[in-house]
Amino acid sequence: MKTWLNFDYFRCEPFELNFRFHVLGGFWPLETKDKRKQIVFSIFSYVCYFSCTSIVVTQCLDLFLLRDNLIKLARHLVMIAISCAVVLKGYLLLFNIDHVNQLKDEMTLYKKTRTNPRDVDILEMSNQKILTVVKTFYSLTVPCVLAWIAYPALDSSEEYITPFPIVIPWQEWTPTIYVCMYIYQSLALFSYMLNVLSVDGIFCGFVMRIIAHYDIVIEKFRSLDELESFKNENCFYGYKSFRYRTDEEVVNAVIGDNIRLHRQIIHELNIFKRIYRNLSFVHFIAITTTIATVIFDAVIFFRGFGVETLQRILYMGIMLWDTFLYCFCGSVLQEKSQELATAVYSTKWYLTRPKIRRELSFIIMKSQKAPKIYIGRFFALEMSTFVSLLKISYDITALFYKMTH
């Protein structure tokens, strides 16, 4: 029996893996009929929620108490941006749990129903891409987590009597309370990182599956050229009676399957946009604030390269890579849609029966208007947005610089 308490829990296909990590981080309901495990997991989930939320509150309180210190202001803005983004993204995804489960179940069911070997290969290739993204995410995260947890041992400052992974006010406690708080914060960091990685891994998993569905439709439309030439050759040699009907039936079957799959892709994209519209907006606000304040802290108030600076640089690197993947996936979706329009148009769609012709013309028009995943309702997820994000971060840093000089 698979449970979340043993390693069998993680033996699944890459598309499912990110969902299970999200459950482990305490941000997703555990589906089990075992009441004991459900109670234990509910307590663990509550502690993760409470630890993440309470650290946001303590950071805001510390920022208010130390608002006249510009160095601490810059550093605490980073932590508030990180903490708020993680908590809000987790809650926003949980708020859309019905849509997420619907999209996940539909994609899983579609994979199980495909019997064509080439379709199965394309879906397996998407799994390998998802696995590569997951491995990259977690490989980049290990040094970041180590820097956060090892902070008390490596960076002792005169400003704090007992430094924590996340600095909070009123740290003059006994060793026992300190150890408890250290474990408490380490649990929060564990939940933070699993949330960041799993939420963005789920995003990439959905996109890779939608791209795989696009590839299947594109390849099937391109295969119609071979069937058309085979039909013409049979007609040329006079074998029209049997093989012509066979080819026509195959063509109609392929076109019908492609029309159904294209409708499913549109349905998946609509659900996907609904899930990630506000979530991506929170992510981009957090990364903009993080980049600006880290550069502000490192350039303007540079006092040596310490563990605290390393923490923020590593996290900023993860967020930049993460944001790049967001924008790259959005651009690839648009390119695949345009590629589908070209593939359909090259199949002599205008020679088909009126009913099929209407469906194919709809696919062409819908695909030429490339699907865009919007950040809130302001920007589209594409590579130009990534460049704009860096420019906005630079403008915020320049504004901070003018305020201090």
mmCIF file of C-alpha atoms in Angstrom:
data_model
loop_
_atom_site.group_PDB
_atom_site.id
_atom_site.type_symbol
_atom_site.label_atom_id
_atom_site.label_comp_id
_atom_site.label_asym_id
_atom_site.label_seq_id
_atom_site.Cartn_x
_atom_site.Cartn_y
_atom_site.Cartn_z
ATOM 1 C CA MET A 1 0.000 0.000 0.000
ATOM 2 C CA LYS A 2 1.377 3.419 -0.926
ATOM 3 C CA THR A 3 1.496 5.982 1.851
ATOM 4 C CA TRP A 4 3.198 9.299 2.347
ATOM 5 C CA LEU A 5 5.364 7.762 5.096
ATOM 6 C CA ASN A 6 7.556 5.548 2.879
ATOM 7 C CA PHE A 7 9.532 5.882 -0.319
ATOM 8 C CA ASP A 8 6.921 3.992 -2.345
ATOM 9 C CA TYR A 9 4.919 7.200 -2.139
ATOM 10 C CA PHE A 10 7.388 8.863 -4.539
ATOM 11 C CA ARG A 11 7.499 5.967 -7.038
ATOM 12 C CA CYS A 12 5.210 7.422 -9.643
ATOM 13 C CA GLU A 13 5.422 9.116 -13.014
ATOM 14 C CA PRO A 14 7.019 12.603 -13.018
ATOM 15 C CA PHE A 15 3.697 14.320 -13.764
ATOM 16 C CA GLU A 16 2.294 12.982 -10.477
ATOM 17 C CA LEU A 17 5.486 13.567 -8.458
ATOM 18 C CA ASN A 18 5.033 17.321 -7.965
ATOM 19 C CA PHE A 19 1.523 16.809 -6.566
ATOM 20 C CA ARG A 20 2.872 14.354 -4.001
ATOM 21 C CA PHE A 21 5.620 16.747 -2.948
ATOM 22 C CA HIS A 22 2.964 19.418 -2.507
ATOM 23 C CA VAL A 23 1.026 17.077 -0.222
ATOM 24 C CA LEU A 24 4.184 16.385 1.790
ATOM 25 C CA GLY A 25 4.795 20.126 2.284
ATOM 26 C CA GLY A 26 1.470 20.466 4.078
ATOM 27 C CA PHE A 27 -0.309 22.494 1.395
ATOM 28 C CA TRP A 28 -2.598 19.837 -0.063
ATOM 29 C CA PRO A 29 -5.182 17.469 1.427
ATOM 30 C CA LEU A 30 -4.044 13.885 1.913
ATOM 31 C CA GLU A 31 -6.330 11.376 0.199
ATOM 32 C CA THR A 32 -6.491 8.385 2.513
ATOM 33 C CA LYS A 33 -9.134 6.412 4.404
ATOM 34 C CA ASP A 34 -6.780 5.712 7.318
ATOM 35 C CA LYS A 35 -8.008 8.035 10.107
ATOM 36 C CA ARG A 36 -4.754 7.794 12.085
ATOM 37 C CA LYS A 37 -2.670 8.931 9.147
ATOM 38 C CA GLN A 38 -5.209 11.622 8.319
ATOM 39 C CA ILE A 39 -5.009 13.017 11.871
ATOM 40 C CA VAL A 40 -1.196 12.952 11.902
ATOM 41 C CA PHE A 41 -1.038 14.622 8.523
ATOM 42 C CA SER A 42 -3.610 17.250 9.533
ATOM 43 C CA ILE A 43 -1.456 18.213 12.529
ATOM 44 C CA PHE A 44 1.663 18.332 10.346
ATOM 45 C CA SER A 45 -0.172 20.413 7.748
ATOM 46 C CA TYR A 46 -1.456 22.812 10.404
ATOM 47 C CA VAL A 47 2.048 23.316 11.827
ATOM 48 C CA CYS A 48 3.387 24.070 8.335
ATOM 49 C CA TYR A 49 0.593 26.558 7.690
ATOM 50 C CA PHE A 50 1.054 28.193 11.069
ATOM 51 C CA SER A 51 4.838 28.358 10.805
ATOM 52 C CA CYS A 52 4.740 29.991 7.364
ATOM 53 C CA THR A 53 2.045 32.486 8.345
ATOM 54 C CA SER A 54 3.588 33.370 11.704
ATOM 55 C CA ILE A 55 6.979 34.081 10.148
ATOM 56 C CA VAL A 56 5.307 36.547 7.769
ATOM 57 C CA VAL A 57 3.753 38.289 10.797
ATOM 58 C CA THR A 58 7.045 38.429 12.726
ATOM 59 C CA GLN A 59 8.874 39.792 9.699
ATOM 60 C CA CYS A 60 6.281 42.555 9.270
ATOM 61 C CA LEU A 61 6.504 43.359 12.989
ATOM 62 C CA ASP A 62 10.291 43.477 12.868
ATOM 63 C CA LEU A 63 10.114 45.713 9.802
ATOM 64 C CA PHE A 64 7.819 48.112 11.673
ATOM 65 C CA LEU A 65 10.082 48.219 14.730
ATOM 66 C CA LEU A 66 13.234 48.753 12.652
ATOM 67 C CA ARG A 67 11.732 50.912 9.905
ATOM 68 C CA ASP A 68 14.395 53.639 10.306
ATOM 69 C CA ASN A 69 17.250 51.241 9.486
ATOM 70 C CA LEU A 70 17.546 51.131 5.685
ATOM 71 C CA ILE A 71 19.814 48.069 5.678
ATOM 72 C CA LYS A 72 17.332 46.032 7.693
ATOM 73 C CA LEU A 73 14.493 47.530 5.681
ATOM 74 C CA ALA A 74 15.952 46.134 2.450
ATOM 75 C CA ARG A 75 16.681 42.733 3.982
ATOM 76 C CA HIS A 76 13.278 42.380 5.580
ATOM 77 C CA LEU A 77 11.485 43.377 2.405
ATOM 78 C CA VAL A 78 13.110 40.351 0.774
ATOM 79 C CA MET A 79 11.888 38.026 3.513
ATOM 80 C CA ILE A 80 8.387 39.512 3.484
ATOM 81 C CA ALA A 81 8.197 39.181 -0.313
ATOM 82 C CA ILE A 82 9.423 35.572 -0.142
ATOM 83 C CA SER A 83 7.172 34.584 2.770
ATOM 84 C CA CYS A 84 4.033 36.261 1.446
ATOM 85 C CA ALA A 85 4.558 34.842 -2.045
ATOM 86 C CA VAL A 86 4.982 31.294 -0.740
ATOM 87 C CA VAL A 87 1.945 31.456 1.537
ATOM 88 C CA LEU A 88 -0.296 33.187 -1.015
ATOM 89 C CA LYS A 89 0.699 30.830 -3.840
ATOM 90 C CA GLY A 90 -0.064 27.847 -1.630
ATOM 91 C CA TYR A 91 -3.450 29.214 -0.624
ATOM 92 C CA LEU A 92 -4.359 30.277 -4.176
ATOM 93 C CA LEU A 93 -3.588 26.807 -5.492
ATOM 94 C CA LEU A 94 -5.575 25.269 -2.638
ATOM 95 C CA PHE A 95 -8.467 27.644 -3.418
ATOM 96 C CA ASN A 96 -8.508 26.226 -6.978
ATOM 97 C CA ILE A 97 -8.173 22.611 -5.836
ATOM 98 C CA ASP A 98 -11.264 21.510 -7.790
ATOM 99 C CA HIS A 99 -9.916 22.936 -11.057
ATOM 100 C CA VAL A 100 -6.443 21.501 -10.404
ATOM 101 C CA ASN A 101 -7.816 18.024 -9.723
ATOM 102 C CA GLN A 102 -10.098 18.249 -12.758
ATOM 103 C CA LEU A 103 -7.223 19.194 -15.062
ATOM 104 C CA LYS A 104 -4.950 16.559 -13.554
ATOM 105 C CA ASP A 105 -7.558 13.792 -13.858
ATOM 106 C CA GLU A 106 -8.386 14.685 -17.469
ATOM 107 C CA MET A 107 -4.717 14.639 -18.486
ATOM 108 C CA THR A 108 -4.130 11.342 -16.685
ATOM 109 C CA LEU A 109 -7.207 9.780 -18.293
ATOM 110 C CA TYR A 110 -6.148 10.949 -21.747
ATOM 111 C CA LYS A 111 -2.720 9.343 -21.325
ATOM 112 C CA LYS A 112 -4.318 6.046 -20.314
ATOM 113 C CA THR A 113 -6.645 6.031 -23.321
ATOM 114 C CA ARG A 114 -3.945 6.554 -25.969
ATOM 115 C CA THR A 115 -3.046 3.292 -27.688
ATOM 116 C CA ASN A 116 -1.107 4.603 -30.680
ATOM 117 C CA PRO A 117 2.613 3.856 -30.038
ATOM 118 C CA ARG A 118 3.691 7.247 -31.388
ATOM 119 C CA ASP A 119 1.232 9.073 -29.106
ATOM 120 C CA VAL A 120 2.524 7.098 -26.130
ATOM 121 C CA ASP A 121 6.111 8.003 -27.058
ATOM 122 C CA ILE A 122 5.267 11.718 -27.217
ATOM 123 C CA LEU A 123 3.606 11.577 -23.791
ATOM 124 C CA GLU A 124 6.579 9.685 -22.348
ATOM 125 C CA MET A 125 8.919 12.329 -23.770
ATOM 126 C CA SER A 126 6.881 14.958 -21.926
ATOM 127 C CA ASN A 127 7.373 12.929 -18.737
ATOM 128 C CA GLN A 128 11.130 12.980 -19.273
ATOM 129 C CA LYS A 129 11.053 16.750 -19.729
ATOM 130 C CA ILE A 130 9.054 17.126 -16.519
ATOM 131 C CA LEU A 131 11.565 14.915 -14.702
ATOM 132 C CA THR A 132 14.451 17.063 -15.988
ATOM 133 C CA VAL A 133 12.735 20.209 -14.708
ATOM 134 C CA VAL A 134 12.100 18.595 -11.302
ATOM 135 C CA LYS A 135 15.721 17.455 -10.968
ATOM 136 C CA THR A 136 16.978 20.920 -11.925
ATOM 137 C CA PHE A 137 14.681 22.596 -9.398
ATOM 138 C CA TYR A 138 15.739 20.384 -6.519
ATOM 139 C CA SER A 139 19.442 20.469 -7.442
ATOM 140 C CA LEU A 140 19.399 24.280 -7.309
ATOM 141 C CA THR A 141 17.483 24.251 -4.039
ATOM 142 C CA VAL A 142 19.884 22.096 -1.984
ATOM 143 C CA PRO A 143 22.617 24.776 -1.540
ATOM 144 C CA CYS A 144 19.942 27.387 -0.835
ATOM 145 C CA VAL A 145 18.372 25.312 1.960
ATOM 146 C CA LEU A 146 21.791 24.491 3.426
ATOM 147 C CA ALA A 147 22.673 28.190 3.504
ATOM 148 C CA TRP A 148 19.437 29.008 5.328
ATOM 149 C CA ILE A 149 19.683 26.254 7.928
ATOM 150 C CA ALA A 150 23.443 26.628 8.510
ATOM 151 C CA TYR A 151 23.107 30.381 9.042
ATOM 152 C CA PRO A 152 23.226 30.264 12.894
ATOM 153 C CA ALA A 153 26.485 28.279 12.867
ATOM 154 C CA LEU A 154 28.234 30.257 10.126
ATOM 155 C CA ASP A 155 27.135 33.852 10.633
ATOM 156 C CA SER A 156 27.124 35.108 14.203
ATOM 157 C CA SER A 157 26.403 38.827 14.379
ATOM 158 C CA GLU A 158 26.711 41.232 17.273
ATOM 159 C CA GLU A 159 23.260 42.570 16.473
ATOM 160 C CA TYR A 160 21.599 39.288 17.438
ATOM 161 C CA ILE A 161 22.350 37.204 20.485
ATOM 162 C CA THR A 162 21.129 33.953 18.941
ATOM 163 C CA PRO A 163 20.770 34.224 15.153
ATOM 164 C CA PHE A 164 18.085 32.121 13.482
ATOM 165 C CA PRO A 165 17.651 30.884 9.922
ATOM 166 C CA ILE A 166 15.035 33.641 9.644
ATOM 167 C CA VAL A 167 15.845 36.577 11.923
ATOM 168 C CA ILE A 168 12.956 37.574 14.201
ATOM 169 C CA PRO A 169 12.775 40.017 17.132
ATOM 170 C CA TRP A 170 13.052 39.111 20.823
ATOM 171 C CA GLN A 171 15.607 36.315 20.600
ATOM 172 C CA GLU A 172 16.867 36.472 24.200
ATOM 173 C CA TRP A 173 15.611 33.012 25.104
ATOM 174 C CA THR A 174 16.935 30.018 26.981
ATOM 175 C CA PRO A 175 18.787 27.327 24.967
ATOM 176 C CA THR A 176 15.781 24.991 25.156
ATOM 177 C CA ILE A 177 13.379 27.546 23.704
ATOM 178 C CA TYR A 178 15.987 28.476 21.118
ATOM 179 C CA VAL A 179 16.280 24.852 19.927
ATOM 180 C CA CYS A 180 12.494 24.570 19.698
ATOM 181 C CA MET A 181 12.274 27.778 17.676
ATOM 182 C CA TYR A 182 15.123 26.631 15.442
ATOM 183 C CA ILE A 183 13.305 23.365 14.672
ATOM 184 C CA TYR A 184 10.102 25.327 14.162
ATOM 185 C CA GLN A 185 11.744 27.642 11.629
ATOM 186 C CA SER A 186 13.499 24.757 9.886
ATOM 187 C CA LEU A 187 10.094 23.109 9.425
ATOM 188 C CA ALA A 188 8.773 26.353 7.967
ATOM 189 C CA LEU A 189 11.722 26.522 5.550
ATOM 190 C CA PHE A 190 11.117 22.902 4.581
ATOM 191 C CA SER A 191 7.491 23.749 3.855
ATOM 192 C CA TYR A 192 8.538 26.920 2.009
ATOM 193 C CA MET A 193 10.873 25.174 -0.386
ATOM 194 C CA LEU A 194 8.552 22.228 -1.051
ATOM 195 C CA ASN A 195 5.772 24.693 -1.776
ATOM 196 C CA VAL A 196 7.885 26.768 -4.168
ATOM 197 C CA LEU A 197 9.212 23.731 -6.020
ATOM 198 C CA SER A 198 5.982 21.754 -6.163
ATOM 199 C CA VAL A 199 3.732 24.651 -7.222
ATOM 200 C CA ASP A 200 6.070 25.639 -10.036
ATOM 201 C CA GLY A 201 6.708 21.981 -10.871
ATOM 202 C CA ILE A 202 2.949 21.479 -11.213
ATOM 203 C CA PHE A 203 2.878 24.491 -13.563
ATOM 204 C CA CYS A 204 5.623 23.007 -15.757
ATOM 205 C CA GLY A 205 3.956 19.588 -15.658
ATOM 206 C CA PHE A 206 0.662 20.978 -16.930
ATOM 207 C CA VAL A 207 2.411 22.964 -19.671
ATOM 208 C CA MET A 208 4.508 19.978 -20.810
ATOM 209 C CA ARG A 209 1.379 17.831 -21.080
ATOM 210 C CA ILE A 210 -0.493 20.487 -23.079
ATOM 211 C CA ILE A 211 2.527 20.839 -25.382
ATOM 212 C CA ALA A 212 2.556 17.039 -25.813
ATOM 213 C CA HIS A 213 -1.127 17.154 -26.787
ATOM 214 C CA TYR A 214 -0.293 19.855 -29.336
ATOM 215 C CA ASP A 215 2.519 17.666 -30.723
ATOM 216 C CA ILE A 216 0.156 14.710 -31.126
ATOM 217 C CA VAL A 217 -2.368 16.785 -33.090
ATOM 218 C CA ILE A 218 0.337 18.411 -35.233
ATOM 219 C CA GLU A 219 1.908 15.062 -36.100
ATOM 220 C CA LYS A 220 -1.463 13.538 -37.004
ATOM 221 C CA PHE A 221 -2.322 16.432 -39.312
ATOM 222 C CA ARG A 222 1.059 16.142 -40.996
ATOM 223 C CA SER A 223 0.475 12.411 -41.482
ATOM 224 C CA LEU A 224 -2.554 13.236 -43.630
ATOM 225 C CA ASP A 225 -0.217 14.315 -46.443
ATOM 226 C CA GLU A 226 1.047 10.735 -46.727
ATOM 227 C CA LEU A 227 -2.495 9.365 -46.803
ATOM 228 C CA GLU A 228 -3.502 11.894 -49.482
ATOM 229 C CA SER A 229 -0.590 10.958 -51.746
ATOM 230 C CA PHE A 230 -1.360 7.254 -51.238
ATOM 231 C CA LYS A 231 -4.978 7.872 -52.257
ATOM 232 C CA ASN A 232 -3.973 9.760 -55.391
ATOM 233 C CA GLU A 233 -1.558 7.006 -56.375
ATOM 234 C CA ASN A 234 -4.292 4.360 -56.058
ATOM 235 C CA CYS A 235 -6.647 6.475 -58.157
ATOM 236 C CA PHE A 236 -3.946 6.946 -60.767
ATOM 237 C CA TYR A 237 -3.493 3.203 -61.184
ATOM 238 C CA GLY A 238 -7.234 2.522 -61.257
ATOM 239 C CA TYR A 239 -7.637 0.774 -57.878
ATOM 240 C CA LYS A 240 -10.310 3.186 -56.724
ATOM 241 C CA SER A 241 -13.080 0.950 -55.440
ATOM 242 C CA PHE A 242 -11.688 -0.461 -52.179
ATOM 243 C CA ARG A 243 -8.550 1.489 -51.287
ATOM 244 C CA TYR A 244 -10.106 4.900 -51.901
ATOM 245 C CA ARG A 245 -12.816 4.216 -49.347
ATOM 246 C CA THR A 246 -10.246 2.858 -46.917
ATOM 247 C CA ASP A 247 -8.112 5.986 -47.207
ATOM 248 C CA GLU A 248 -11.134 8.253 -46.856
ATOM 249 C CA GLU A 249 -12.231 6.445 -43.715
ATOM 250 C CA VAL A 250 -8.742 6.747 -42.243
ATOM 251 C CA VAL A 251 -8.571 10.458 -43.087
ATOM 252 C CA ASN A 252 -11.983 11.109 -41.531
ATOM 253 C CA ALA A 253 -11.024 9.144 -38.422
ATOM 254 C CA VAL A 254 -7.765 11.079 -38.009
ATOM 255 C CA ILE A 255 -9.451 14.442 -38.567
ATOM 256 C CA GLY A 256 -12.251 13.560 -36.153
ATOM 257 C CA ASP A 257 -9.761 12.523 -33.477
ATOM 258 C CA ASN A 258 -7.774 15.723 -34.012
ATOM 259 C CA ILE A 259 -10.884 17.881 -33.715
ATOM 260 C CA ARG A 260 -11.809 16.215 -30.413
ATOM 261 C CA LEU A 261 -8.283 16.578 -29.066
ATOM 262 C CA HIS A 262 -8.114 20.240 -30.089
ATOM 263 C CA ARG A 263 -11.329 20.881 -28.170
ATOM 264 C CA GLN A 264 -9.769 19.175 -25.181
ATOM 265 C CA ILE A 265 -6.642 21.360 -25.495
ATOM 266 C CA ILE A 266 -8.804 24.507 -25.493
ATOM 267 C CA HIS A 267 -10.653 23.197 -22.435
ATOM 268 C CA GLU A 268 -7.356 22.440 -20.664
ATOM 269 C CA LEU A 269 -5.971 25.884 -21.484
ATOM 270 C CA ASN A 270 -9.069 27.604 -20.100
ATOM 271 C CA ILE A 271 -8.791 25.733 -16.802
ATOM 272 C CA PHE A 272 -5.033 26.307 -16.694
ATOM 273 C CA LYS A 273 -5.424 30.074 -17.200
ATOM 274 C CA ARG A 274 -8.015 30.226 -14.447
ATOM 275 C CA ILE A 275 -5.679 28.469 -12.012
ATOM 276 C CA TYR A 276 -2.482 30.402 -12.696
ATOM 277 C CA ARG A 277 -3.696 33.929 -13.532
ATOM 278 C CA ASN A 278 -3.540 35.289 -9.965
ATOM 279 C CA LEU A 279 -0.881 32.845 -8.828
ATOM 280 C CA SER A 280 1.602 34.009 -11.464
ATOM 281 C CA PHE A 281 0.823 37.630 -10.544
ATOM 282 C CA VAL A 282 1.875 36.977 -6.929
ATOM 283 C CA HIS A 283 4.997 35.211 -8.159
ATOM 284 C CA PHE A 284 6.072 38.118 -10.368
ATOM 285 C CA ILE A 285 5.524 40.716 -7.636
ATOM 286 C CA ALA A 286 7.682 38.625 -5.294
ATOM 287 C CA ILE A 287 10.512 38.126 -7.787
ATOM 288 C CA THR A 288 10.526 41.833 -8.734
ATOM 289 C CA THR A 289 10.777 42.869 -5.075
ATOM 290 C CA THR A 290 13.404 40.219 -4.359
ATOM 291 C CA ILE A 291 15.690 41.208 -7.236
ATOM 292 C CA ALA A 292 15.411 44.917 -6.451
ATOM 293 C CA THR A 293 16.058 44.610 -2.708
ATOM 294 C CA VAL A 294 18.879 42.061 -3.064
ATOM 295 C CA ILE A 295 20.707 44.315 -5.523
ATOM 296 C CA PHE A 296 19.974 47.308 -3.287
ATOM 297 C CA ASP A 297 21.392 45.508 -0.253
ATOM 298 C CA ALA A 298 24.408 44.047 -2.068
ATOM 299 C CA VAL A 299 25.445 47.134 -4.025
ATOM 300 C CA ILE A 300 24.536 50.094 -1.830
ATOM 301 C CA PHE A 301 25.075 48.637 1.651
ATOM 302 C CA PHE A 302 27.722 46.033 0.872
ATOM 303 C CA ARG A 303 29.576 45.030 4.072
ATOM 304 C CA GLY A 304 31.247 41.876 2.929
ATOM 305 C CA PHE A 305 30.024 38.623 1.491
ATOM 306 C CA GLY A 306 28.323 36.737 4.335
ATOM 307 C CA VAL A 307 25.941 33.832 4.654
ATOM 308 C CA GLU A 308 22.936 36.149 4.808
ATOM 309 C CA THR A 309 23.886 37.668 1.448
ATOM 310 C CA LEU A 310 24.456 34.170 0.050
ATOM 311 C CA GLN A 311 20.968 33.163 1.194
ATOM 312 C CA ARG A 312 19.318 35.896 -0.787
ATOM 313 C CA ILE A 313 21.501 35.482 -3.876
ATOM 314 C CA LEU A 314 20.793 31.738 -4.013
ATOM 315 C CA TYR A 315 17.079 32.278 -3.563
ATOM 316 C CA MET A 316 17.095 35.020 -6.190
ATOM 317 C CA GLY A 317 18.854 32.605 -8.565
ATOM 318 C CA ILE A 318 16.150 29.980 -8.016
ATOM 319 C CA MET A 319 13.401 32.548 -8.536
ATOM 320 C CA LEU A 320 15.053 33.844 -11.725
ATOM 321 C CA TRP A 321 15.346 30.323 -13.132
ATOM 322 C CA ASP A 322 11.774 29.674 -12.072
ATOM 323 C CA THR A 323 10.527 32.880 -13.708
ATOM 324 C CA PHE A 324 12.468 32.103 -16.867
ATOM 325 C CA LEU A 325 10.695 28.728 -17.059
ATOM 326 C CA TYR A 326 7.316 30.427 -16.574
ATOM 327 C CA CYS A 327 7.971 32.814 -19.480
ATOM 328 C CA PHE A 328 9.619 30.154 -21.645
ATOM 329 C CA CYS A 329 6.665 27.775 -21.218
ATOM 330 C CA GLY A 330 4.257 30.571 -22.154
ATOM 331 C CA SER A 331 6.251 31.316 -25.322
ATOM 332 C CA VAL A 332 6.416 27.624 -26.304
ATOM 333 C CA LEU A 333 2.630 27.304 -25.956
ATOM 334 C CA GLN A 334 2.165 30.221 -28.346
ATOM 335 C CA GLU A 335 4.635 28.719 -30.837
ATOM 336 C CA LYS A 336 2.908 25.321 -30.725
ATOM 337 C CA SER A 337 -0.434 26.956 -31.404
ATOM 338 C CA GLN A 338 0.964 28.735 -34.470
ATOM 339 C CA GLU A 339 2.595 25.484 -35.601
ATOM 340 C CA LEU A 340 -0.762 23.715 -35.358
ATOM 341 C CA ALA A 341 -2.425 26.389 -37.523
ATOM 342 C CA THR A 342 0.258 25.898 -40.193
ATOM 343 C CA ALA A 343 -0.089 22.097 -40.066
ATOM 344 C CA VAL A 344 -3.877 22.257 -40.489
ATOM 345 C CA TYR A 345 -3.720 24.769 -43.340
ATOM 346 C CA SER A 346 -1.276 22.578 -45.289
ATOM 347 C CA THR A 347 -3.707 19.605 -45.368
ATOM 348 C CA LYS A 348 -5.988 20.972 -48.138
ATOM 349 C CA TRP A 349 -8.702 21.500 -45.550
ATOM 350 C CA TYR A 350 -10.761 23.510 -48.054
ATOM 351 C CA LEU A 351 -11.407 20.314 -50.099
ATOM 352 C CA THR A 352 -13.093 18.447 -47.243
ATOM 353 C CA ARG A 353 -16.821 18.133 -46.571
ATOM 354 C CA PRO A 354 -18.542 21.350 -45.323
ATOM 355 C CA LYS A 355 -18.974 20.101 -41.752
ATOM 356 C CA ILE A 356 -15.311 19.112 -41.390
ATOM 357 C CA ARG A 357 -14.252 22.250 -43.250
ATOM 358 C CA ARG A 358 -15.979 24.422 -40.635
ATOM 359 C CA GLU A 359 -14.238 22.566 -37.815
ATOM 360 C CA LEU A 360 -10.822 22.830 -39.461
ATOM 361 C CA SER A 361 -11.262 26.525 -40.230
ATOM 362 C CA PHE A 362 -12.174 27.031 -36.563
ATOM 363 C CA ILE A 363 -8.962 25.246 -35.520
ATOM 364 C CA ILE A 364 -6.932 27.456 -37.866
ATOM 365 C CA MET A 365 -8.492 30.692 -36.574
ATOM 366 C CA LYS A 366 -8.258 29.608 -32.935
ATOM 367 C CA SER A 367 -4.636 28.498 -33.304
ATOM 368 C CA GLN A 368 -3.524 31.630 -35.134
ATOM 369 C CA LYS A 369 -4.706 33.613 -32.134
ATOM 370 C CA ALA A 370 -2.043 32.150 -29.863
ATOM 371 C CA PRO A 371 -3.157 31.282 -26.305
ATOM 372 C CA LYS A 372 -1.699 33.666 -23.747
ATOM 373 C CA ILE A 373 -1.426 33.027 -20.026
ATOM 374 C CA TYR A 374 -1.787 36.403 -18.354
ATOM 375 C CA ILE A 375 -0.084 37.598 -15.176
ATOM 376 C CA GLY A 376 -3.133 38.953 -13.415
ATOM 377 C CA ARG A 377 -4.677 40.907 -16.272
ATOM 378 C CA PHE A 378 -1.629 42.964 -17.144
ATOM 379 C CA PHE A 379 1.144 40.990 -18.886
ATOM 380 C CA ALA A 380 1.332 37.780 -20.880
ATOM 381 C CA LEU A 381 3.731 34.999 -19.937
ATOM 382 C CA GLU A 382 6.339 35.256 -22.687
ATOM 383 C CA MET A 383 10.054 35.919 -23.014
ATOM 384 C CA SER A 384 9.580 39.659 -23.537
ATOM 385 C CA THR A 385 7.889 39.767 -20.119
ATOM 386 C CA PHE A 386 11.004 38.256 -18.526
ATOM 387 C CA VAL A 387 13.109 41.080 -19.974
ATOM 388 C CA SER A 388 10.535 43.634 -18.783
ATOM 389 C CA LEU A 389 10.691 42.141 -15.298
ATOM 390 C CA LEU A 390 14.450 42.687 -15.125
ATOM 391 C CA LYS A 391 13.990 46.278 -16.291
ATOM 392 C CA ILE A 392 11.318 46.937 -13.651
ATOM 393 C CA SER A 393 13.595 45.498 -10.951
ATOM 394 C CA TYR A 394 16.384 47.795 -12.110
ATOM 395 C CA ASP A 395 14.024 50.800 -11.988
ATOM 396 C CA ILE A 396 13.011 49.945 -8.418
ATOM 397 C CA THR A 397 16.674 49.647 -7.415
ATOM 398 C CA ALA A 398 17.416 53.022 -9.008
ATOM 399 C CA LEU A 399 14.478 54.525 -7.097
ATOM 400 C CA PHE A 400 15.830 53.128 -3.802
ATOM 401 C CA TYR A 401 19.231 54.557 -4.644
ATOM 402 C CA LYS A 402 17.822 58.039 -5.252
ATOM 403 C CA MET A 403 15.882 57.869 -1.983
ATOM 404 C CA THR A 404 19.080 57.148 -0.035
ATOM 405 C CA HIS A 405 21.316 59.697 -1.780
#
